[in-house]
Short mmCIF file of C-alpha atoms in Angstrom, two decimals:
data_model
loop_
_atom_site.label_atom_id
_atom_site.label_comp_id
_atom_site.label_asym_id
_atom_site.label_seq_id
_atom_site.Cartn_x
_atom_site.Cartn_y
_atom_site.Cartn_z
CA UNK A 1 -16.06 4.39 28.91
CA UNK A 2 -12.30 3.87 28.90
CA UNK A 3 -10.99 1.23 26.50
CA UNK A 4 -7.81 -0.70 27.15
CA UNK A 5 -8.62 -3.94 25.53
CA UNK A 6 -6.61 -6.34 23.45
CA UNK A 7 -7.50 -9.08 21.04
CA UNK A 8 -5.11 -12.05 20.99
CA UNK A 9 -2.93 -12.38 17.92
CA UNK A 10 -3.10 -15.67 15.98
CA UNK A 11 -1.08 -18.29 17.84
CA UNK A 12 2.36 -18.48 16.35
CA UNK A 13 6.00 -19.18 17.24
CA UNK A 14 8.00 -16.01 17.94
CA UNK A 15 9.84 -15.04 14.75
CA UNK A 16 13.54 -15.60 14.87
CA UNK A 17 14.23 -13.74 11.63
CA UNK A 18 12.49 -11.13 9.58
CA UNK A 19 9.73 -12.60 7.37
CA UNK A 20 9.72 -12.32 3.66
CA UNK A 21 8.30 -8.86 3.07
CA UNK A 22 8.88 -6.31 0.29
CA UNK A 23 12.14 -4.51 0.09
CA UNK A 24 12.02 -0.78 -0.38
CA UNK A 25 11.65 0.38 -3.92
CA UNK A 26 14.76 2.19 -5.07
CA UNK A 27 15.29 3.98 -8.35
CA UNK A 28 18.34 6.00 -9.34
CA UNK A 29 16.29 8.04 -11.81
CA UNK A 30 12.86 7.79 -10.23
CA UNK A 31 11.24 10.71 -12.00
CA UNK A 32 12.37 9.67 -15.48
CA UNK A 33 10.74 6.29 -15.00
CA UNK A 34 7.30 7.91 -15.09
CA UNK A 35 7.90 10.70 -17.68
CA UNK A 36 8.60 8.84 -20.90
CA UNK A 37 6.38 8.48 -23.99
CA UNK A 38 3.53 5.99 -24.28
CA UNK A 39 4.52 2.41 -25.14
CA UNK A 40 3.78 1.23 -28.66
CA UNK A 41 2.85 -2.21 -27.33
CA UNK A 42 0.97 -3.12 -24.12
CA UNK A 43 -0.61 -6.53 -23.87
CA UNK A 44 -0.62 -8.48 -20.63
CA UNK A 45 -2.71 -11.28 -19.20
CA UNK A 46 -3.19 -12.92 -15.85
CA UNK A 47 -5.93 -14.14 -13.54
CA UNK A 48 -8.20 -11.45 -12.05
CA UNK A 49 -6.71 -12.39 -8.66
CA UNK A 50 -3.38 -11.03 -9.89
CA UNK A 51 -4.62 -8.00 -11.86
CA UNK A 52 -7.30 -6.56 -9.65
CA UNK A 53 -5.33 -5.98 -6.43
CA UNK A 54 -2.71 -3.97 -8.38
CA UNK A 55 -5.25 -1.43 -9.56
CA UNK A 56 -7.32 -1.56 -6.35
CA UNK A 57 -4.27 -0.41 -4.39
CA UNK A 58 -3.77 2.61 -6.65
CA UNK A 59 -7.50 3.42 -6.71
CA UNK A 60 -7.49 3.65 -2.91
CA UNK A 61 -5.37 6.78 -3.24
CA UNK A 62 -6.05 8.43 -6.64
CA UNK A 63 -8.47 8.15 -9.52
CA UNK A 64 -5.84 8.66 -12.22
CA UNK A 65 -2.37 7.23 -12.20
CA UNK A 66 0.73 6.91 -14.40
CA UNK A 67 1.71 3.31 -15.20
CA UNK A 68 5.35 2.76 -16.23
CA UNK A 69 6.10 -0.46 -18.11
CA UNK A 70 9.25 -2.11 -19.23
CA UNK A 71 10.57 -5.60 -19.86
CA UNK A 72 11.01 -5.99 -16.10
CA UNK A 73 7.35 -5.34 -15.22
CA UNK A 74 5.04 -2.53 -14.35
CA UNK A 75 5.21 0.22 -11.79
CA UNK A 76 2.87 2.82 -10.29
CA UNK A 77 3.60 5.79 -8.12
CA UNK A 78 1.06 8.29 -6.81
CA UNK A 79 0.41 10.98 -4.18
CA UNK A 80 -2.95 12.07 -2.87
CA UNK A 81 -4.41 15.59 -3.40
CA UNK A 82 -3.43 16.65 0.10
CA UNK A 83 0.19 15.47 -0.34
CA UNK A 84 -0.14 13.39 2.81
CA UNK A 85 -0.11 9.79 1.53
CA UNK A 86 2.18 8.35 -1.16
CA UNK A 87 2.08 5.02 -2.91
CA UNK A 88 4.73 3.07 -4.77
CA UNK A 89 4.29 -0.39 -6.25
CA UNK A 90 5.99 -2.65 -8.73
CA UNK A 91 5.01 -6.04 -10.11
CA UNK A 92 7.51 -8.30 -11.88
CA UNK A 93 6.82 -9.34 -15.48
CA UNK A 94 7.07 -13.00 -14.44
CA UNK A 95 3.89 -12.55 -12.34
CA UNK A 96 1.76 -12.46 -15.53
CA UNK A 97 0.77 -15.27 -17.78
CA UNK A 98 1.86 -13.14 -20.71
CA UNK A 99 3.63 -9.77 -20.69
CA UNK A 100 4.26 -8.21 -24.11
CA UNK A 101 5.16 -4.53 -23.72
CA UNK A 102 7.52 -1.93 -24.94
CA UNK A 103 8.89 0.59 -22.51
CA UNK A 104 6.73 3.59 -21.86
CA UNK A 105 4.22 5.33 -19.63
CA UNK A 106 0.40 5.23 -19.74
CA UNK A 107 -2.11 7.54 -18.09
CA UNK A 108 -5.01 5.41 -16.76
CA UNK A 109 -8.17 5.87 -14.72
CA UNK A 110 -7.41 3.05 -12.31
CA UNK A 111 -10.90 2.97 -10.87
CA UNK A 112 -12.32 2.23 -14.34
CA UNK A 113 -9.91 -0.71 -14.59
CA UNK A 114 -11.02 -2.00 -11.15
CA UNK A 115 -14.64 -1.73 -12.23
CA UNK A 116 -13.97 -3.68 -15.44
CA UNK A 117 -12.08 -6.43 -13.63
CA UNK A 118 -14.81 -6.69 -10.94
CA UNK A 119 -17.20 -8.50 -13.35
CA UNK A 120 -15.03 -11.62 -13.12
CA UNK A 121 -14.17 -14.01 -10.28
CA UNK A 122 -10.70 -14.46 -8.94
CA UNK A 123 -9.75 -17.35 -11.21
CA UNK A 124 -11.14 -15.82 -14.39
CA UNK A 125 -8.59 -14.81 -16.95
CA UNK A 126 -8.08 -11.09 -17.57
CA UNK A 127 -6.24 -9.27 -20.34
CA UNK A 128 -5.30 -5.63 -20.77
CA UNK A 129 -4.48 -4.45 -24.25
CA UNK A 130 -3.45 -1.05 -25.60
CA UNK A 131 -5.31 0.13 -28.72
CA UNK A 132 -2.87 2.89 -29.64
CA UNK A 133 -4.78 4.02 -32.73
CA UNK A 134 -7.71 5.32 -30.65
CA UNK A 135 -5.78 5.85 -27.36
CA UNK A 136 -7.82 3.30 -25.44
CA UNK A 137 -7.16 0.47 -23.03
CA UNK A 138 -9.20 -2.67 -23.54
CA UNK A 139 -9.93 -4.82 -20.48
CA UNK A 140 -11.19 -8.32 -21.28
CA UNK A 141 -12.49 -10.64 -18.54
CA UNK A 142 -13.88 -14.03 -19.57
CA UNK A 143 -15.05 -12.68 -22.94
CA UNK A 144 -16.49 -9.42 -21.69
CA UNK A 145 -14.53 -6.48 -23.11
CA UNK A 146 -14.61 -2.96 -21.70
CA UNK A 147 -12.74 -0.02 -23.13
CA UNK A 148 -11.57 3.05 -21.29
CA UNK A 149 -9.91 6.17 -22.72
CA UNK A 150 -6.33 6.76 -21.79
CA UNK A 151 -5.47 9.99 -20.06
CA UNK A 152 -2.67 12.28 -21.32
CA UNK A 153 0.18 11.73 -18.89
CA UNK A 154 0.92 15.44 -18.80
CA UNK A 155 -2.45 16.04 -17.11
CA UNK A 156 -1.52 13.70 -14.25
CA UNK A 157 0.87 15.01 -11.56
CA UNK A 158 4.39 13.74 -11.96
CA UNK A 159 4.76 11.43 -8.95
CA UNK A 160 7.67 12.07 -6.67
CA UNK A 161 9.78 9.21 -5.39
CA UNK A 162 9.31 8.14 -1.76
CA UNK A 163 11.82 10.06 0.38
CA UNK A 164 14.56 8.20 2.14
CA UNK A 165 13.80 8.85 5.86
CA UNK A 166 15.48 7.29 8.81
CA UNK A 167 12.90 4.99 10.47
CA UNK A 168 14.76 2.94 13.09
CA UNK A 169 11.81 0.84 14.37
CA UNK A 170 10.44 -1.98 12.26
CA UNK A 171 7.38 -3.92 13.35
CA UNK A 172 5.74 -6.80 11.42
CA UNK A 173 2.20 -7.02 12.75
CA UNK A 174 -0.55 -9.41 11.60
CA UNK A 175 -3.28 -7.87 9.55
CA UNK A 176 -6.05 -8.81 12.05
CA UNK A 177 -4.08 -7.18 14.88
CA UNK A 178 -3.50 -3.96 12.97
CA UNK A 179 -7.07 -3.76 11.72
CA UNK A 180 -8.45 -4.36 15.22
CA UNK A 181 -6.27 -1.65 16.76
CA UNK A 182 -7.09 0.94 14.09
CA UNK A 183 -10.80 0.16 14.37
CA UNK A 184 -10.72 0.69 18.15
CA UNK A 185 -8.76 3.90 17.74
CA UNK A 186 -11.24 5.20 15.19
CA UNK A 187 -14.06 4.93 17.69
CA UNK A 188 -12.34 7.45 19.97
CA UNK A 189 -10.29 9.76 17.86
CA UNK A 190 -9.36 11.07 14.46
CA UNK A 191 -5.70 10.62 15.52
CA UNK A 192 -3.74 7.51 16.44
CA UNK A 193 -0.22 7.30 17.84
CA UNK A 194 2.24 4.63 16.88
CA UNK A 195 4.62 4.23 19.81
CA UNK A 196 7.59 1.82 19.99
CA UNK A 197 9.13 1.51 23.43
CA UNK A 198 12.44 -0.29 23.72
CA UNK A 199 12.45 -0.33 27.53
CA UNK A 200 9.10 -2.18 27.65
CA UNK A 201 9.81 -4.01 24.41
CA UNK A 202 6.46 -3.35 22.81
CA UNK A 203 4.56 -1.68 20.05
CA UNK A 204 1.67 0.46 21.18
CA UNK A 205 -1.20 2.10 19.20
CA UNK A 206 -2.91 4.76 21.30
CA UNK A 207 -5.86 7.11 20.88
CA UNK A 208 -7.31 9.83 23.10
CA UNK A 209 -10.89 10.97 22.96
CA UNK A 210 -12.45 13.96 24.77
CA UNK A 211 -12.61 11.89 27.99
CA UNK A 212 -11.67 8.30 27.26
CA UNK A 213 -8.41 6.83 25.92
CA UNK A 214 -7.20 3.48 24.66
CA UNK A 215 -3.95 1.66 24.14
CA UNK A 216 -3.34 -1.53 22.20
CA UNK A 217 -0.10 -3.30 23.13
CA UNK A 218 1.86 -5.93 21.24
CA UNK A 219 4.92 -7.38 22.85
CA UNK A 220 7.73 -8.87 20.85
CA UNK A 221 6.40 -12.41 21.03
CA UNK A 222 2.95 -11.23 19.84
CA UNK A 223 4.42 -9.65 16.69
CA UNK A 224 5.52 -11.55 13.61
CA UNK A 225 8.88 -9.84 13.80
CA UNK A 226 10.19 -6.87 15.78
CA UNK A 227 13.24 -4.59 15.42
CA UNK A 228 12.63 -2.11 18.25
CA UNK A 229 13.93 1.44 18.57
CA UNK A 230 12.29 4.32 20.38
CA UNK A 231 9.81 5.89 18.02
CA UNK A 232 6.66 7.91 18.31
CA UNK A 233 4.44 9.56 15.67
CA UNK A 234 0.79 10.55 15.35
CA UNK A 235 -1.34 9.99 12.20
CA UNK A 236 -4.88 10.38 10.94
CA UNK A 237 -6.70 7.20 11.90
CA UNK A 238 -8.86 7.14 8.76
CA UNK A 239 -5.83 7.29 6.48
CA UNK A 240 -4.14 4.36 8.15
CA UNK A 241 -7.39 2.33 8.06
CA UNK A 242 -7.80 3.06 4.37
CA UNK A 243 -4.24 1.90 3.66
CA UNK A 244 -4.62 -1.22 5.77
CA UNK A 245 -7.71 -2.18 3.75
CA UNK A 246 -6.03 -1.29 0.44
CA UNK A 247 -2.90 -3.34 0.97
CA UNK A 248 -3.30 -6.69 -0.79
CA UNK A 249 -3.82 -10.02 0.86
CA UNK A 250 -3.72 -11.13 4.48
CA UNK A 251 0.11 -11.09 4.98
CA UNK A 252 1.53 -9.22 7.95
CA UNK A 253 1.94 -5.47 7.54
CA UNK A 254 5.43 -4.07 7.91
CA UNK A 255 5.55 -0.76 9.79
CA UNK A 256 8.71 1.39 9.67
CA UNK A 257 8.44 4.16 12.27
CA UNK A 258 10.65 7.02 13.56
CA UNK A 259 10.38 10.00 15.90
CA UNK A 260 7.64 12.19 14.43
CA UNK A 261 8.53 10.85 10.96
CA UNK A 262 6.34 9.49 8.22
CA UNK A 263 5.39 5.84 8.63
CA UNK A 264 6.10 3.39 5.82
CA UNK A 265 3.54 0.58 5.58
CA UNK A 266 4.09 -2.34 3.17
CA UNK A 267 2.89 -5.80 2.31
CA UNK A 268 3.59 -8.33 -0.49
CA UNK A 269 1.11 -9.10 -3.24
CA UNK A 270 -0.46 -12.51 -2.50
CA UNK A 271 -0.44 -13.85 -6.06
CA UNK A 272 2.35 -11.84 -7.68
CA UNK A 273 6.01 -10.98 -7.16
CA UNK A 274 6.20 -7.33 -6.34
CA UNK A 275 6.39 -4.46 -3.84
CA UNK A 276 3.49 -2.43 -2.46
CA UNK A 277 4.18 0.31 0.01
CA UNK A 278 2.63 3.50 1.34
CA UNK A 279 4.18 6.40 3.17
CA UNK A 280 2.05 8.66 5.35
CA UNK A 281 3.08 12.04 6.78
CA UNK A 282 2.58 12.49 10.51
CA UNK A 283 0.55 15.05 12.42
CA UNK A 284 3.06 17.34 14.08
CA UNK A 285 3.02 17.29 17.90
CA UNK A 286 1.26 20.20 19.61
#
């Protein structure tokens, strides 16, 4: 059965200016940020609603990750085993109730941290503390303390910085719209095309099965914000669905797309000041 169905976006006024979404992370010495020695002090506290999404995002891509900390905040950067998806995030120090750190880099099993934080509810207080004498990270949630061994940073791949790639089209799409389109595409195909058409003034997500096909269209007034330019690229549907689920909160997703280029997908943290963005390599046209 052929599918060409749309689900209405939430009713909203057409955006007249770009919404408040994360700026791209830039770093003049990106590699050095994640290759220093371990900090001598690492003690930070915040509600679980702040802490857990940070580590959940990283755990969606890798099991182990380097965490760089400084007086400005913390940062993570990772690439998956297939070198297809990359992640970069930063959270400002002001987002935490307390943030007492010295500059350095920790190797952490991020899934273990997520598991430890999962015992609490969103408004429970959480605290992460480095025990340097035994090379452990202590995670305390509402009086329950779990320890996890730190991982030598040299055993974790040095994360590359996200490449600067020209992506002329920028689309801010609501999370329900993007999730609906990717779910429909996943029923038909392992591949989904992101197509921006300036003549028609719309964003399209398309998938082709063995017999059937689908297209999900969003015109300018149905998007949160839209900076159109002709762009077309094909991606693995499952990867984009994983990233959509991993991005924190319910804020609109910002898609930056080019002609057969990687797509950059980003969203703000709901309860913290910071940047969270993924870049996914495309499937080459055949």
